[in-house]
Structures are given as C-alpha cells and as structure tokens.
Amino acid sequence: MRSSIFTIMKKELARFFGDRRLMVTILMPGVLIYVVYSFMGSAMGDMFSTDEDYVPAIQAERLPDSVSALAEAAGLPVELCADVEAAREAVTAQELDLLLVFPEGFDGRVAAYEPGGGQAAPNVEIYYNSASTDSQTAYMTVTGLLDAYESSLANKFDVNAGAGTYDLATEEDAAGSYFAMLLPMLLMIFLYSGCSAVAPESIAGEKERGTIATMLITPTRRSDIAVGKILALAIVALLSGASSALGTILALPKLMGSEVEGFSADIYGIGDYVLLAVVILSTVLVLVTAISILSAFAKTVKEAASYSLPLMILVMLVGVSAMFGGGASRSLGAYCIPLYNSVQCMAGVFSFSATGTAVGLTVAVNGGVTLLGVFVLAKMFNSEKIIFSR
Amino acid sequence: MRDILQVQHLSKTFRLSKKQQKLERTKEKVRVAVNDLGFTAGEGEIFGLLGPNGAGKTTTLRMLATLIRPDSGDALIDGKSVVTEPDEVRRRIGFLTSELKLEDCFTPNYLYDFFSDLHRVDREVRERRKEDVFTRFGIDRFAEVKVANLSTGMKQKVSLAVSLVHDPEIIIFDEPTNGLDVLTARVVTDFLEELRSRGRTIIVSTHIFSLVEKLCDRVGIIIDGQMVQCDTLANVTQGESLEDRFFQIYKETAGDGQ
Ligand SMILES: Nc1ncnc2c1ncn2[C@@H]1O[C@H](COP(=O)(O)OP(=O)(O)OP(=O)(O)O)[C@@H](O)[C@H]1O
Ligand SMILES: [Mg+2]
C-alpha cells in the first residue's frame, strides 16, 4: 500500500480511538440494542405466556350431553350458566373466560340436520374477550374441540389425523427463514448507522474546522487521501456494525422467547459467517463511500447528516425488501444493484441458499462502486468549489 | 538575484452564491477577486502584499499555494507552474494562514510527524528539525498536549512549525501576525527574518503598514485585485511613511476608476 494512504489511515484511526466520546458513540448501539431487545423480549414473553396449569372459567347455556362429555374428556370444567346477560358482562369484565350458548335441543337437531336440505344449521354462540389472553386461549381450545366433533359426525376423510410429524422443515430451516426475513434489515440499519456516525465527522467535520486544506497543500495525492479516509472509516464503521450485530445476536433468543428451540445463531457454520463477513465488508465500503461523498458536499457536520438522510431512507426500504422477497433472489441481475444485492446476499446466507456466484458478483459490484466513489471523492477534494465553498 | 517566484497575469473570478449576494448586499453575479496580477519575488527576500480588506490578497496566495486554480495566467515557483505542476509546487512551498487549522484532538508532536510523513521527510531529518523548531518556539513543553488545550499563540506557533516540516524554498504566509499578541507576533516576525537570512523566500500578505516597514524588502500594493505599485520598500515610500504613500496611491487609483 502507498505510504501516504497508510499515513492518512493511521491518523484517522488514531482520531477515533483517541476520542473516548466518539468510541462510546460507536460502540454504544450494540449495548443499547442488547438491553432494549432483551427487555422487549421479556416483556413480550410476559404478555403472551400462558400459565400451563391455568383452568379457564367457562359457562354454558343449555349444555348438551355430547359436548359435556367432550369437555370432560378434554379436562375443561364447564359450569351451567344461570343468567346469559350477566355472564356476557362477566366476559367483558374478564371475570369469565368463555360463554357458550347452545340452541335448544342441540343434539337432536344436529342428528336430524341434513346438509343441503335447505334448513339452517344449528348455531353455537361462543362469547370471548380478545383483550384477555386466557379468554382467547380458551376460545381456541373450545372451537377446536367443536370443530373436531363436527367433522367426526360426518366423517368422509381425515387430513393429518395420524400421530406423525407432517411439517418436514427442519427446525434449522424454519429458524433460517425467520432470520432471513428479519436480520438483513436490522444489519443494514446497523451498518448504516455505524457509517453515518463516522463519515460526516471525518469529511464534513474536517471541512468545517478548516483542517482539510492543511492536508491539501501537501504533495499528497487526492486519491490517497480519499482511499486512506475511506479505509479507516470502513474499519471503524465495521466495528460499530459488529457491536450492533453482536448485540442483536445475543439478544435475539431472548426476543424470540428462549423456550422456542432452534432460535439461536449456532445453526450457522463457519462458511456462512465468512460469506456474511465478506458481504458486510463490501456493504460498509459502499455505504461509507456514499456518505463520504454526500458529506463532502456539506459545509458542516450537521448539514452532512441531513444530506445523508435520503440514503438512510433508501437503506431502510431496501432492508424491508428482504421481508417480502421470500428468501434470496435467484436472478443474477438483482446482485448488480448495490445495497439491494447486500440485502439479497444476507437473506441468502441466513436461509442457507446463498450461492458463491451471487456473493462474488455482489462483492465485485460493490468493489467497483467503491472505486468509482473514491475517484469522485478525490475529484471533489481537488475542487475549490467543494473545499472553499461559501 | 534570481526571481524564484514569477507571477504572470493571474486572474480569478468567483461566482457569488445567492447567500453571499444577500450577505454583501450586491446584485452582481460574479466577483473579480484578482485581475491580471503580476509580480516577481527574488530568492532570499521578504515580499509583502499590502492591500485593504477584499483586495484579493488571500485569493492570490491561495493560487500560489495551488489550493485554487487561476482562471487565467500562471505563477512559476522555482520554474514550476502552479497550473500544470501543482505537486512540484507543493513540494517547494510552505503555506500558512490562520484559516488552515490543526486538528484539535492531536498533539503537536503527532501532527509534526504526520505532516513530515506526508512530505516524506526522513525520520532522522525530521527529529532534528522537530527538536530545533520546538525548542525555538517553546513548543517542547507542550509537545504532548492536545491542540485543543493550547493557547491561540501556541497554536499559531505549532501551525508555523508544522507547515515548514519540509524546509520549503518559499514560505507563503497570509496575515502572519493576525490575532497574535505582541510577544507572539514578535517571535513570528523574528523567525521570518531568520528564514530570510537562511536564504528562504517569504511572501506575506497584510494590511498592517508597520509590519511591511519592519519586515519587507519589496512590497506590492494591491487594490481591487490589481497590482497598483510594486517596488522596493524605499522606492514605494519615497521617504514618506508607508501609510501616507498608501493613501496617496489609493486616491490616485480610485480616481482612475471613475
Ligand atoms: N470562495 C469565494 N467565493 C466567492 N467570493 C470569494 C471567494 N473567496 C474570495 N471571494 C471574494 O473575493 C474578494 C477578494 O477576497 P480575498 O479574500 O482574496 O481578499 P483579501 O485581500 O484577502 O481580504 P482580507 O483582508 O479581508 O483577508 C472578496 O470580495 C471576497 O468576497
Ligand atoms: Mg485575506
């Protein structure tokens, strides 16, 4: 590497590592993410977890013998209802979980009922309260019970009635496709915020403080300054991205609810991580270069932040695309679009469907874009309109 | 004596931004900052560019330092063109203005080494020069203090030291004593005189008459981007004070303009 590139890089890194406040800004997101996600995870867990031993309070009006027997078999105690109106109010007040109202002579009418006979089928009304998790659970249990009873009455055929496992997806694949939906967007946002924490400071900040001209009067090539800065910024941004990613990976099991099996990052092997690292590296280079160029137009760090806002929105939109893509794109064209290619590659790695060609193409495209960006940045450093704009 | 600096028909026009038009209450779209400017400076002399605010001094010096490109004309430094050989020029000059800042978070020691590296100065030479200039300016006691915590005067001294890491042939200095107390200003002017005695050429810009009278061998008076007089100090003053001569000249040129 050219020695002046190295000199510039060293100085940029020294600036970041010498500034404790800046280090905190860079590494803090990871810690915050871990704390916030863990907190969210446990809060959500509390909200949705149901007590296994909980016995729902169910009342029924005109409970037929058939259903009474079914409920008893399922271990659901059903009391007879004294007053339907009062019972409904109790459901609203979450004092009662479920109220079943059967039509008169339910068993007899069911036995006499002919589908297609022009007669209305006997209707069971079940009152529940969707604001109460217990009520909702009871509702699902009871409707399931009744559905099963109904289909057993007119049994023509069964679906998946045996005791076997019918969902043949491995736990890993299931977790993988879940990760593939969620993580690319999170990663893109983290990488972006890492880059935007450092690039405006280094480019617009130097302009604002008037220190960049001091460097420009030395016989250092403008491209060396651009390359040195971008490499150093990429390293720092990677650190910040890594901190965020680590925070996420550590907190994810808590967010998902630790009882859900398979939701841990050790379903991925070394190869997956290497691919991911390569993709992330090339993405950070693209992002840092883009933000650097935007920052070079700005006169102040603040202005740089507002100039890069559209890029942030773009990054988020591209990240969201992974949620609807249904895994990685198969067409190679998708890997020629910077940022989108990163998201597709990440989704591919997480869902075990990344190909070497796709990742290779992505890295090549991103490398090309970065080189072009360095060229543009070097030109900008040479432009008095950019450096001495008033 | 060899003319180490030859400035030929240098011109620079700026396009004014909307903001600047409003700020300066003008409807002009462009501002001619430097207009067909020419002068020479001999090796080992101190040349003073004297002119009022907005005369075009800084713009001229920036063109000499290759920070901005002239619209037309050229300047040769030791025979190298600022337009076609900017890197060669950058090797030969040291440029200093109060607008060029040092990064707050570094120490003088670090910055001296950094700029030495950018100028590819040998390590040994660097250490020798550093010790020399740091003791001379009293920077040695603050060598490991961050620039942010230095006094204005000390910052200026560090800037001076750092801009001369490569011991350039020509030193270009925009408003050398601006914002300095008399003591620090004295240290700076003494240093410039010493550099001259070592055969270096120094170009300074200023609007302070006494500085020119004390320091300069030759002086160019620049008004509205044009050189209106350029000669030895004695020939310009003609026995009067520089201040009186300046106002005479200023009146004459203002009269010309109407
Ligand atoms: N980048 C720029 N864009 C637009 N106008 C500029 C720019 N730089 C200088 N000017 C204008 O050109 C003219 C000459 O400015 P310059 O800074 O060279 O003057 P100066 O002699 O150094 O004055 P001062 O004593 O105030 O430093 C001024 O009117 C200034 O407003
Ligand atoms: Mg000026």
mmCIF file of N, CA, C and O in Angstrom, chain B residues 60-129:
data_model
loop_
_atom_site.group_PDB
_atom_site.id
_atom_site.type_symbol
_atom_site.label_atom_id
_atom_site.label_comp_id
_atom_site.label_asym_id
_atom_site.label_seq_id
_atom_site.Cartn_x
_atom_site.Cartn_y
_atom_site.Cartn_z
ATOM 1 N N THR B 60 -4.959 35.515 -4.093
ATOM 2 C CA THR B 60 -3.679 35.399 -4.785
ATOM 3 C C THR B 60 -2.801 34.329 -4.139
ATOM 4 O O THR B 60 -2.266 33.446 -4.815
ATOM 5 N N LEU B 61 -2.685 34.416 -2.823
ATOM 6 C CA LEU B 61 -1.807 33.465 -2.136
ATOM 7 C C LEU B 61 -2.323 32.034 -2.272
ATOM 8 O O LEU B 61 -1.541 31.098 -2.393
ATOM 9 N N ARG B 62 -3.655 31.872 -2.259
ATOM 10 C CA ARG B 62 -4.196 30.525 -2.443
ATOM 11 C C ARG B 62 -3.870 29.973 -3.822
ATOM 12 O O ARG B 62 -3.647 28.778 -3.982
ATOM 13 N N MET B 63 -3.859 30.852 -4.806
ATOM 14 C CA MET B 63 -3.498 30.387 -6.147
ATOM 15 C C MET B 63 -2.029 29.982 -6.180
ATOM 16 O O MET B 63 -1.667 28.974 -6.785
ATOM 17 N N LEU B 64 -1.185 30.760 -5.486
ATOM 18 C CA LEU B 64 0.234 30.402 -5.439
ATOM 19 C C LEU B 64 0.423 29.064 -4.725
ATOM 20 O O LEU B 64 1.312 28.292 -5.045
ATOM 21 N N ALA B 65 -0.445 28.798 -3.743
ATOM 22 C CA ALA B 65 -0.304 27.570 -2.954
ATOM 23 C C ALA B 65 -1.032 26.398 -3.605
ATOM 24 O O ALA B 65 -1.149 25.337 -3.002
ATOM 25 N N THR B 66 -1.547 26.587 -4.819
ATOM 26 C CA THR B 66 -2.247 25.542 -5.585
ATOM 27 C C THR B 66 -3.553 25.082 -4.943
ATOM 28 O O THR B 66 -4.073 24.026 -5.285
ATOM 29 N N LEU B 67 -4.086 25.876 -4.021
ATOM 30 C CA LEU B 67 -5.358 25.459 -3.421
ATOM 31 C C LEU B 67 -6.525 25.801 -4.331
ATOM 32 O O LEU B 67 -7.542 25.126 -4.323
ATOM 33 N N ILE B 68 -6.390 26.881 -5.101
ATOM 34 C CA ILE B 68 -7.396 27.162 -6.119
ATOM 35 C C ILE B 68 -6.685 27.438 -7.440
ATOM 36 O O ILE B 68 -5.524 27.844 -7.460
ATOM 37 N N ARG B 69 -7.396 27.165 -8.520
ATOM 38 C CA ARG B 69 -6.785 27.324 -9.847
ATOM 39 C C ARG B 69 -7.104 28.699 -10.402
ATOM 40 O O ARG B 69 -8.237 29.155 -10.324
ATOM 41 N N PRO B 70 -6.089 29.357 -10.985
ATOM 42 C CA PRO B 70 -6.380 30.635 -11.640
ATOM 43 C C PRO B 70 -7.271 30.422 -12.864
ATOM 44 O O PRO B 70 -7.216 29.375 -13.497
ATOM 45 N N ASP B 71 -8.114 31.435 -13.156
ATOM 46 C CA ASP B 71 -8.898 31.358 -14.399
ATOM 47 C C ASP B 71 -7.967 31.539 -15.594
ATOM 48 O O ASP B 71 -8.132 30.899 -16.622
ATOM 49 N N SER B 72 -7.031 32.464 -15.438
ATOM 50 C CA SER B 72 -6.039 32.636 -16.495
ATOM 51 C C SER B 72 -4.763 33.131 -15.844
ATOM 52 O O SER B 72 -4.749 33.522 -14.681
ATOM 53 N N GLY B 73 -3.672 33.118 -16.626
ATOM 54 C CA GLY B 73 -2.385 33.487 -16.086
ATOM 55 C C GLY B 73 -1.750 32.301 -15.386
ATOM 56 O O GLY B 73 -2.324 31.210 -15.329
ATOM 57 N N ASP B 74 -0.575 32.536 -14.832
ATOM 58 C CA ASP B 74 0.150 31.429 -14.206
ATOM 59 C C ASP B 74 1.123 32.020 -13.197
ATOM 60 O O ASP B 74 1.363 33.226 -13.176
ATOM 61 N N ALA B 75 1.633 31.165 -12.341
ATOM 62 C CA ALA B 75 2.709 31.576 -11.452
ATOM 63 C C ALA B 75 3.743 30.469 -11.473
ATOM 64 O O ALA B 75 3.388 29.297 -11.417
ATOM 65 N N LEU B 76 4.998 30.859 -11.610
ATOM 66 C CA LEU B 76 6.067 29.866 -11.612
ATOM 67 C C LEU B 76 6.818 29.966 -10.305
ATOM 68 O O LEU B 76 7.256 31.052 -9.902
ATOM 69 N N ILE B 77 6.946 28.839 -9.633
ATOM 70 C CA ILE B 77 7.704 28.803 -8.404
ATOM 71 C C ILE B 77 8.901 27.916 -8.646
ATOM 72 O O ILE B 77 8.744 26.731 -8.951
ATOM 73 N N ASP B 78 10.097 28.545 -8.611
ATOM 74 C CA ASP B 78 11.304 27.819 -8.942
ATOM 75 C C ASP B 78 11.142 27.156 -10.323
ATOM 76 O O ASP B 78 11.559 26.026 -10.546
ATOM 77 N N GLY B 79 10.464 27.854 -11.202
ATOM 78 C CA GLY B 79 10.278 27.358 -12.573
ATOM 79 C C GLY B 79 9.120 26.393 -12.744
ATOM 80 O O GLY B 79 8.831 25.965 -13.852
ATOM 81 N N LYS B 80 8.431 26.024 -11.646
ATOM 82 C CA LYS B 80 7.323 25.069 -11.755
ATOM 83 C C LYS B 80 5.990 25.810 -11.751
ATOM 84 O O LYS B 80 5.768 26.684 -10.915
ATOM 85 N N SER B 81 5.125 25.403 -12.658
ATOM 86 C CA SER B 81 3.852 26.106 -12.829
ATOM 87 C C SER B 81 2.808 25.629 -11.823
ATOM 88 O O SER B 81 2.627 24.427 -11.619
ATOM 89 N N VAL B 82 2.123 26.573 -11.210
ATOM 90 C CA VAL B 82 1.065 26.183 -10.256
ATOM 91 C C VAL B 82 -0.102 25.517 -10.983
ATOM 92 O O VAL B 82 -0.881 24.786 -10.384
ATOM 93 N N VAL B 83 -0.206 25.771 -12.289
ATOM 94 C CA VAL B 83 -1.323 25.207 -13.040
ATOM 95 C C VAL B 83 -1.011 23.791 -13.510
ATOM 96 O O VAL B 83 -1.816 22.875 -13.333
ATOM 97 N N THR B 84 0.170 23.623 -14.083
ATOM 98 C CA THR B 84 0.445 22.317 -14.695
ATOM 99 C C THR B 84 1.249 21.374 -13.806
ATOM 100 O O THR B 84 1.226 20.168 -14.015
ATOM 101 N N GLU B 85 1.960 21.913 -12.808
ATOM 102 C CA GLU B 85 2.760 21.029 -11.951
ATOM 103 C C GLU B 85 2.486 21.299 -10.472
ATOM 104 O O GLU B 85 3.416 21.570 -9.708
ATOM 105 N N PRO B 86 1.222 21.205 -10.071
ATOM 106 C CA PRO B 86 0.899 21.579 -8.683
ATOM 107 C C PRO B 86 1.670 20.759 -7.644
ATOM 108 O O PRO B 86 2.079 21.302 -6.618
ATOM 109 N N ASP B 87 1.890 19.467 -7.917
ATOM 110 C CA ASP B 87 2.591 18.650 -6.924
ATOM 111 C C ASP B 87 4.031 19.112 -6.729
ATOM 112 O O ASP B 87 4.553 19.120 -5.602
ATOM 113 N N GLU B 88 4.671 19.508 -7.849
ATOM 114 C CA GLU B 88 6.040 20.025 -7.755
ATOM 115 C C GLU B 88 6.054 21.306 -6.931
ATOM 116 O O GLU B 88 6.953 21.526 -6.120
ATOM 117 N N VAL B 89 5.043 22.140 -7.146
ATOM 118 C CA VAL B 89 4.957 23.394 -6.404
ATOM 119 C C VAL B 89 4.759 23.102 -4.916
ATOM 120 O O VAL B 89 5.413 23.690 -4.053
ATOM 121 N N ARG B 90 3.865 22.138 -4.629
ATOM 122 C CA ARG B 90 3.572 21.820 -3.222
ATOM 123 C C ARG B 90 4.812 21.348 -2.471
ATOM 124 O O ARG B 90 4.933 21.547 -1.261
ATOM 125 N N ARG B 91 5.725 20.704 -3.182
ATOM 126 C CA ARG B 91 6.958 20.259 -2.525
ATOM 127 C C ARG B 91 7.830 21.425 -2.131
ATOM 128 O O ARG B 91 8.656 21.316 -1.233
ATOM 129 N N ARG B 92 7.693 22.542 -2.858
ATOM 130 C CA ARG B 92 8.634 23.647 -2.682
ATOM 131 C C ARG B 92 8.099 24.757 -1.785
ATOM 132 O O ARG B 92 8.831 25.678 -1.451
ATOM 133 N N ILE B 93 6.817 24.688 -1.447
ATOM 134 C CA ILE B 93 6.272 25.792 -0.674
ATOM 135 C C ILE B 93 5.765 25.351 0.709
ATOM 136 O O ILE B 93 5.418 24.196 0.928
ATOM 137 N N GLY B 94 5.770 26.308 1.612
ATOM 138 C CA GLY B 94 5.063 26.120 2.864
ATOM 139 C C GLY B 94 3.989 27.200 2.896
ATOM 140 O O GLY B 94 4.279 28.358 2.601
ATOM 141 N N PHE B 95 2.764 26.799 3.182
ATOM 142 C CA PHE B 95 1.671 27.780 3.140
ATOM 143 C C PHE B 95 1.040 27.873 4.512
ATOM 144 O O PHE B 95 0.764 26.865 5.147
ATOM 145 N N LEU B 96 0.830 29.084 4.950
ATOM 146 C CA LEU B 96 0.277 29.240 6.279
ATOM 147 C C LEU B 96 -0.731 30.365 6.305
ATOM 148 O O LEU B 96 -0.477 31.460 5.823
ATOM 149 N N THR B 97 -1.902 30.068 6.813
ATOM 150 C CA THR B 97 -2.877 31.132 7.053
ATOM 151 C C THR B 97 -3.627 30.741 8.309
ATOM 152 O O THR B 97 -3.621 29.578 8.712
ATOM 153 N N SER B 98 -4.288 31.734 8.907
ATOM 154 C CA SER B 98 -4.994 31.394 10.141
ATOM 155 C C SER B 98 -6.230 30.550 9.839
ATOM 156 O O SER B 98 -6.819 29.961 10.733
ATOM 157 N N GLU B 99 -6.622 30.470 8.533
ATOM 158 C CA GLU B 99 -7.775 29.622 8.210
ATOM 159 C C GLU B 99 -7.401 28.147 8.174
ATOM 160 O O GLU B 99 -8.259 27.291 8.265
ATOM 161 N N LEU B 100 -6.119 27.876 7.959
ATOM 162 C CA LEU B 100 -5.699 26.476 7.952
ATOM 163 C C LEU B 100 -5.533 26.039 9.394
ATOM 164 O O LEU B 100 -4.687 26.566 10.111
ATOM 165 N N LYS B 101 -6.364 25.079 9.787
ATOM 166 C CA LYS B 101 -6.385 24.722 11.213
ATOM 167 C C LYS B 101 -5.712 23.382 11.434
ATOM 168 O O LYS B 101 -5.568 22.573 10.529
ATOM 169 N N LEU B 102 -5.349 23.176 12.680
ATOM 170 C CA LEU B 102 -4.826 21.874 13.080
ATOM 171 C C LEU B 102 -5.926 21.143 13.826
ATOM 172 O O LEU B 102 -6.746 21.754 14.493
ATOM 173 N N GLU B 103 -5.934 19.834 13.690
ATOM 174 C CA GLU B 103 -6.994 19.075 14.353
ATOM 175 C C GLU B 103 -6.795 19.078 15.862
ATOM 176 O O GLU B 103 -5.715 18.755 16.364
ATOM 177 N N ASP B 104 -7.868 19.427 16.544
ATOM 178 C CA ASP B 104 -7.846 19.628 17.993
ATOM 179 C C ASP B 104 -7.394 18.419 18.796
ATOM 180 O O ASP B 104 -6.830 18.550 19.864
ATOM 181 N N CYS B 105 -7.700 17.230 18.265
ATOM 182 C CA CYS B 105 -7.527 16.047 19.116
ATOM 183 C C CYS B 105 -6.118 15.479 19.053
ATOM 184 O O CYS B 105 -5.845 14.438 19.652
ATOM 185 N N PHE B 106 -5.208 16.153 18.322
ATOM 186 C CA PHE B 106 -3.849 15.619 18.238
ATOM 187 C C PHE B 106 -2.853 16.513 18.953
ATOM 188 O O PHE B 106 -3.115 17.689 19.200
ATOM 189 N N THR B 107 -1.703 15.949 19.248
ATOM 190 C CA THR B 107 -0.658 16.714 19.916
ATOM 191 C C THR B 107 0.282 17.306 18.862
ATOM 192 O O THR B 107 0.362 16.786 17.748
ATOM 193 N N PRO B 108 1.000 18.383 19.200
ATOM 194 C CA PRO B 108 1.966 18.953 18.255
ATOM 195 C C PRO B 108 2.953 17.896 17.748
ATOM 196 O O PRO B 108 3.266 17.853 16.569
ATOM 197 N N ASN B 109 3.385 17.051 18.654
ATOM 198 C CA ASN B 109 4.339 16.016 18.287
ATOM 199 C C ASN B 109 3.770 15.113 17.197
ATOM 200 O O ASN B 109 4.398 14.848 16.164
ATOM 201 N N TYR B 110 2.524 14.653 17.400
ATOM 202 C CA TYR B 110 1.885 13.755 16.437
ATOM 203 C C TYR B 110 1.722 14.456 15.092
ATOM 204 O O TYR B 110 2.024 13.897 14.037
ATOM 205 N N LEU B 111 1.246 15.705 15.140
ATOM 206 C CA LEU B 111 0.986 16.427 13.890
ATOM 207 C C LEU B 111 2.278 16.685 13.124
ATOM 208 O O LEU B 111 2.317 16.584 11.898
ATOM 209 N N TYR B 112 3.356 16.995 13.863
ATOM 210 C CA TYR B 112 4.631 17.235 13.184
ATOM 211 C C TYR B 112 5.055 15.981 12.423
ATOM 212 O O TYR B 112 5.447 16.046 11.261
ATOM 213 N N ASP B 113 4.913 14.843 13.082
ATOM 214 C CA ASP B 113 5.290 13.582 12.430
ATOM 215 C C ASP B 113 4.370 13.283 11.257
ATOM 216 O O ASP B 113 4.811 12.830 10.195
ATOM 217 N N PHE B 114 3.071 13.535 11.454
ATOM 218 C CA PHE B 114 2.090 13.261 10.393
ATOM 219 C C PHE B 114 2.424 14.045 9.123
ATOM 220 O O PHE B 114 2.528 13.478 8.032
ATOM 221 N N PHE B 115 2.639 15.343 9.287
ATOM 222 C CA PHE B 115 2.909 16.148 8.092
ATOM 223 C C PHE B 115 4.288 15.831 7.515
ATOM 224 O O PHE B 115 4.488 15.899 6.302
ATOM 225 N N SER B 116 5.239 15.470 8.380
ATOM 226 C CA SER B 116 6.539 15.041 7.862
ATOM 227 C C SER B 116 6.371 13.811 6.987
ATOM 228 O O SER B 116 6.985 13.693 5.927
ATOM 229 N N ASP B 117 5.520 12.882 7.437
ATOM 230 C CA ASP B 117 5.277 11.677 6.647
ATOM 231 C C ASP B 117 4.656 12.026 5.299
ATOM 232 O O ASP B 117 5.033 11.468 4.270
ATOM 233 N N LEU B 118 3.661 12.928 5.330
ATOM 234 C CA LEU B 118 3.017 13.310 4.064
ATOM 235 C C LEU B 118 4.022 13.964 3.117
ATOM 236 O O LEU B 118 3.936 13.815 1.912
ATOM 237 N N HIS B 119 4.999 14.679 3.682
ATOM 238 C CA HIS B 119 6.030 15.300 2.844
ATOM 239 C C HIS B 119 7.211 14.364 2.616
ATOM 240 O O HIS B 119 8.191 14.751 1.998
ATOM 241 N N ARG B 120 7.106 13.173 3.162
ATOM 242 C CA ARG B 120 8.162 12.158 3.023
ATOM 243 C C ARG B 120 9.524 12.655 3.489
ATOM 244 O O ARG B 120 10.528 12.529 2.798
ATOM 245 N N VAL B 121 9.518 13.235 4.655
ATOM 246 C CA VAL B 121 10.783 13.663 5.248
ATOM 247 C C VAL B 121 11.383 12.467 5.978
ATOM 248 O O VAL B 121 10.664 11.727 6.653
ATOM 249 N N ASP B 122 12.700 12.282 5.821
ATOM 250 C CA ASP B 122 13.373 11.185 6.532
ATOM 251 C C ASP B 122 13.203 11.327 8.030
ATOM 252 O O ASP B 122 13.165 12.430 8.553
ATOM 253 N N ARG B 123 13.156 10.187 8.677
ATOM 254 C CA ARG B 123 12.960 10.179 10.112
ATOM 255 C C ARG B 123 14.018 10.984 10.870
ATOM 256 O O ARG B 123 13.696 11.797 11.729
ATOM 257 N N GLU B 124 15.275 10.756 10.496
ATOM 258 C CA GLU B 124 16.370 11.447 11.194
ATOM 259 C C GLU B 124 16.277 12.956 11.020
ATOM 260 O O GLU B 124 16.364 13.713 11.982
ATOM 261 N N VAL B 125 16.087 13.344 9.755
ATOM 262 C CA VAL B 125 15.972 14.774 9.453
ATOM 263 C C VAL B 125 14.811 15.361 10.230
ATOM 264 O O VAL B 125 14.900 16.437 10.828
ATOM 265 N N ARG B 126 13.716 14.605 10.253
ATOM 266 C CA ARG B 126 12.515 15.063 10.939
ATOM 267 C C ARG B 126 12.796 15.325 12.413
ATOM 268 O O ARG B 126 12.459 16.378 12.951
ATOM 269 N N GLU B 127 13.443 14.359 13.064
ATOM 270 C CA GLU B 127 13.695 14.507 14.502
ATOM 271 C C GLU B 127 14.574 15.723 14.774
ATOM 272 O O GLU B 127 14.357 16.461 15.730
ATOM 273 N N ARG B 128 15.565 15.929 13.908
ATOM 274 C CA ARG B 128 16.466 17.059 14.099
ATOM 275 C C ARG B 128 15.695 18.377 13.959
ATOM 276 O O ARG B 128 15.759 19.242 14.820
ATOM 277 N N ARG B 129 14.921 18.461 12.872
ATOM 278 C CA ARG B 129 14.165 19.701 12.635
ATOM 279 C C ARG B 129 13.145 19.950 13.736
ATOM 280 O O ARG B 129 12.945 21.076 14.177
#
